[in-house]
Backbone as JSON, one array per atom type, in Angstrom:
{
  "sequence": "MDSKENTIGLIEQALESVRPYLLADGGDVKLVELTDDMVVKLELQGSCQSCPMSAMTFRAGLEESIRKAVPSVSRVVAVNIPALA",
  "N": [[-5.59, -7.48, -20.81], [-4.82, -4.26, -19.71], [-1.82, -2.27, -19.1], [-2.09, -0.76, -16.78], [-4.02, -2.13, -15.3], [-2.65, -4.48, -14.98], [-0.46, -3.57, -13.43], [-1.89, -2.81, -11.15], [-2.72, -5.28, -10.24], [-0.18, -6.42, -9.61], [0.48, -4.75, -7.47], [-1.62, -5.46, -5.72], [-0.87, -8.08, -5.2], [1.51, -7.68, -3.87], [0.57, -6.41, -1.52], [-0.98, -8.51, -0.47], [1.1, -10.15, 0.34], [1.98, -9.01, 2.7], [-0.23, -8.72, 4.19], [-1.15, -10.82, 6.03], [0.36, -10.26, 8.34], [-0.58, -7.81, 9.11], [-3.26, -8.38, 9.61], [-2.94, -10.13, 11.74], [-2.42, -8.49, 13.82], [-4.78, -7.15, 14.04], [-5.3, -5.29, 12.01], [-5.52, -3.91, 8.63], [-5.13, -3.31, 5.07], [-6.03, -1.4, 2.31], [-6.09, -1.0, -1.18], [-6.55, 2.09, -2.61], [-6.27, 3.7, -4.84], [-4.5, 3.87, -7.96], [-2.68, 6.32, -9.32], [-2.41, 8.19, -12.42], [0.15, 9.18, -12.51], [1.58, 7.27, -11.21], [1.29, 7.12, -8.38], [0.66, 5.4, -5.53], [-2.17, 4.95, -3.67], [-3.13, 4.14, -0.44], [-5.28, 2.8, 2.03], [-5.11, 2.55, 5.41], [-6.46, 0.22, 7.69], [-8.54, -0.73, 10.46], [-6.77, -1.61, 13.43], [-4.44, -0.56, 12.42], [-4.78, 2.07, 11.79], [-4.46, 3.6, 14.11], [-2.24, 2.68, 15.33], [0.91, 3.16, 16.95], [3.11, 2.21, 15.63], [2.55, 2.34, 12.97], [3.7, 3.95, 10.97], [6.27, 2.9, 10.61], [5.57, 0.29, 9.85], [4.21, 0.9, 7.56], [6.22, 2.1, 5.87], [8.46, 0.22, 5.91], [7.2, -2.22, 5.41], [4.72, -2.2, 3.73], [5.25, -0.15, 1.72], [7.82, -0.9, 0.87], [7.34, -3.49, -0.11], [5.64, -3.01, -2.24], [7.26, -1.38, -3.87], [9.21, -3.19, -4.57], [7.78, -5.01, -6.08], [6.67, -3.32, -8.09], [8.69, -1.37, -9.52], [8.36, 1.01, -10.87], [6.64, 2.69, -9.47], [6.02, 5.87, -8.18], [5.41, 7.1, -5.68], [4.18, 6.07, -2.46], [1.35, 6.44, -0.56], [-0.62, 7.01, 2.39], [-3.94, 7.49, 2.54], [-5.53, 8.1, 4.75], [-4.01, 8.56, 6.96], [-2.49, 11.3, 8.17], [0.3, 11.81, 8.61], [1.47, 10.16, 6.85], [0.71, 10.81, 4.31]],
  "CA": [[-5.38, -6.66, -19.6], [-3.88, -3.15, -19.96], [-0.73, -2.17, -18.2], [-2.52, -0.26, -15.47], [-4.67, -3.28, -14.63], [-1.51, -5.45, -14.62], [0.24, -2.94, -12.33], [-2.75, -2.91, -9.96], [-2.63, -6.7, -9.85], [1.1, -6.62, -8.9], [0.37, -4.06, -6.17], [-2.47, -6.28, -4.83], [-0.09, -9.25, -4.77], [2.45, -7.18, -2.87], [-0.18, -6.17, -0.33], [-1.29, -9.8, 0.0], [2.25, -10.79, 1.03], [2.17, -8.5, 4.05], [-1.58, -8.67, 4.86], [-1.25, -11.71, 7.22], [1.01, -9.67, 9.49], [-1.49, -6.78, 9.54], [-4.41, -9.03, 10.21], [-2.58, -10.74, 13.02], [-2.5, -7.41, 14.84], [-6.09, -6.46, 13.99], [-5.37, -4.25, 11.0], [-5.59, -4.37, 7.25], [-4.82, -2.33, 4.17], [-6.85, -1.39, 1.09], [-5.67, -0.22, -2.3], [-7.63, 3.01, -2.94], [-6.08, 4.18, -6.24], [-3.17, 4.02, -8.59], [-2.89, 7.49, -10.16], [-1.72, 8.16, -13.67], [1.54, 9.49, -12.32], [2.18, 6.16, -10.49], [1.26, 7.25, -6.92], [-0.2, 4.36, -4.94], [-2.89, 5.46, -2.48], [-3.57, 3.12, 0.42], [-6.01, 3.16, 3.26], [-4.85, 1.65, 6.54], [-7.71, -0.05, 8.36], [-8.48, -1.35, 11.77], [-5.81, -1.09, 14.41], [-3.33, 0.09, 11.75], [-5.08, 3.48, 11.74], [-4.07, 4.2, 15.36], [-0.99, 2.07, 15.89], [2.1, 4.02, 16.92], [4.14, 1.65, 14.72], [2.04, 2.29, 11.57], [4.65, 4.6, 10.02], [7.29, 1.99, 10.34], [4.95, -0.77, 9.14], [3.91, 1.39, 6.23], [7.47, 2.26, 5.06], [9.25, -0.96, 5.8], [6.41, -3.34, 4.99], [3.87, -1.97, 2.54], [5.91, 0.6, 0.61], [8.93, -1.74, 0.38], [6.81, -4.64, -0.87], [5.06, -2.44, -3.47], [8.38, -0.92, -4.68], [9.89, -4.37, -5.13], [6.88, -5.58, -7.1], [6.45, -2.4, -9.17], [9.71, -0.35, -9.34], [8.0, 2.3, -11.5], [5.81, 3.5, -8.6], [6.75, 7.05, -7.76], [5.18, 7.31, -4.27], [3.15, 5.33, -1.75], [0.82, 7.31, 0.48], [-1.78, 6.52, 3.1], [-4.86, 8.61, 2.45], [-6.23, 8.32, 6.03], [-3.01, 8.88, 8.04], [-1.87, 12.49, 7.72], [1.72, 11.78, 8.61], [1.93, 9.27, 5.76], [0.13, 11.26, 3.05]],
  "C": [[-4.42, -5.48, -19.93], [-2.87, -3.12, -18.89], [-1.09, -1.63, -16.84], [-3.17, -1.34, -14.64], [-3.63, -4.26, -14.15], [-0.8, -4.9, -13.37], [-0.55, -3.06, -11.07], [-2.71, -4.32, -9.41], [-1.31, -7.01, -9.15], [1.12, -5.96, -7.57], [-0.49, -4.89, -5.21], [-1.68, -7.48, -4.33], [0.91, -8.82, -3.7], [1.79, -7.0, -1.52], [-0.58, -7.51, 0.35], [-0.16, -10.46, 0.78], [2.47, -10.23, 2.39], [0.86, -8.49, 4.86], [-1.71, -9.57, 6.07], [-0.7, -11.04, 8.45], [0.11, -8.54, 10.04], [-2.67, -7.38, 10.24], [-4.17, -9.64, 11.54], [-2.62, -9.72, 14.17], [-3.77, -6.56, 14.76], [-6.21, -5.36, 12.96], [-5.5, -4.83, 9.62], [-5.2, -3.16, 6.4], [-5.66, -2.5, 2.91], [-6.22, -0.52, 0.07], [-6.78, 0.74, -2.7], [-7.48, 3.43, -4.43], [-4.63, 4.06, -6.66], [-3.35, 5.16, -9.56], [-2.09, 7.34, -11.46], [-0.22, 8.44, -13.57], [2.22, 8.49, -11.34], [2.3, 6.38, -8.99], [0.22, 6.19, -6.48], [-0.86, 4.95, -3.7], [-3.47, 4.3, -1.71], [-4.44, 3.64, 1.52], [-5.72, 2.09, 4.33], [-6.13, 1.5, 7.31], [-7.48, -0.71, 9.67], [-7.45, -0.75, 12.68], [-4.62, -0.36, 13.75], [-3.57, 1.66, 11.65], [-4.49, 4.23, 12.97], [-2.78, 3.7, 15.95], [0.17, 3.0, 15.88], [3.19, 3.47, 15.93], [3.74, 1.73, 13.24], [3.01, 2.96, 10.61], [5.73, 3.62, 9.66], [6.76, 0.78, 9.49], [4.71, -0.34, 7.68], [5.18, 1.51, 5.35], [8.23, 0.95, 4.83], [8.48, -2.16, 5.24], [5.68, -3.07, 3.68], [4.61, -1.29, 1.37], [7.05, -0.25, 0.06], [8.43, -2.88, -0.54], [6.3, -4.16, -2.23], [6.21, -2.01, -4.42], [9.13, -2.11, -5.33], [9.1, -4.92, -6.29], [6.69, -4.64, -8.34], [7.46, -1.24, -9.01], [9.36, 1.05, -9.91], [7.1, 3.2, -10.59], [6.64, 4.7, -8.1], [6.61, 7.37, -6.27], [4.08, 6.34, -3.78], [2.67, 6.18, -0.63], [-0.35, 6.62, 1.12], [-2.78, 7.65, 3.14], [-5.54, 8.99, 3.79], [-5.35, 8.5, 7.2], [-2.2, 10.15, 7.62], [-0.33, 12.48, 7.64], [2.29, 10.94, 7.46], [1.32, 9.69, 4.37], [1.1, 11.96, 2.16]]
}
């Protein structure tokens, strides 16, 4: 397994750790891409797309979990939420 695949695995594990909270509120998250310059692109799904708390959930939950798992990540963005891109 190369390092990018390993990094993606760590990101997926981080997302799995917060996914139950998203699912409980009718939402979910999908890893879209890890770019070569270590930008993680996520897609918020379900109720997470329109929830007024999505920015806080994104920063405090998703981004925090990913940065703890993979400190080398430069940015975490949501491709389908303009305020979080």
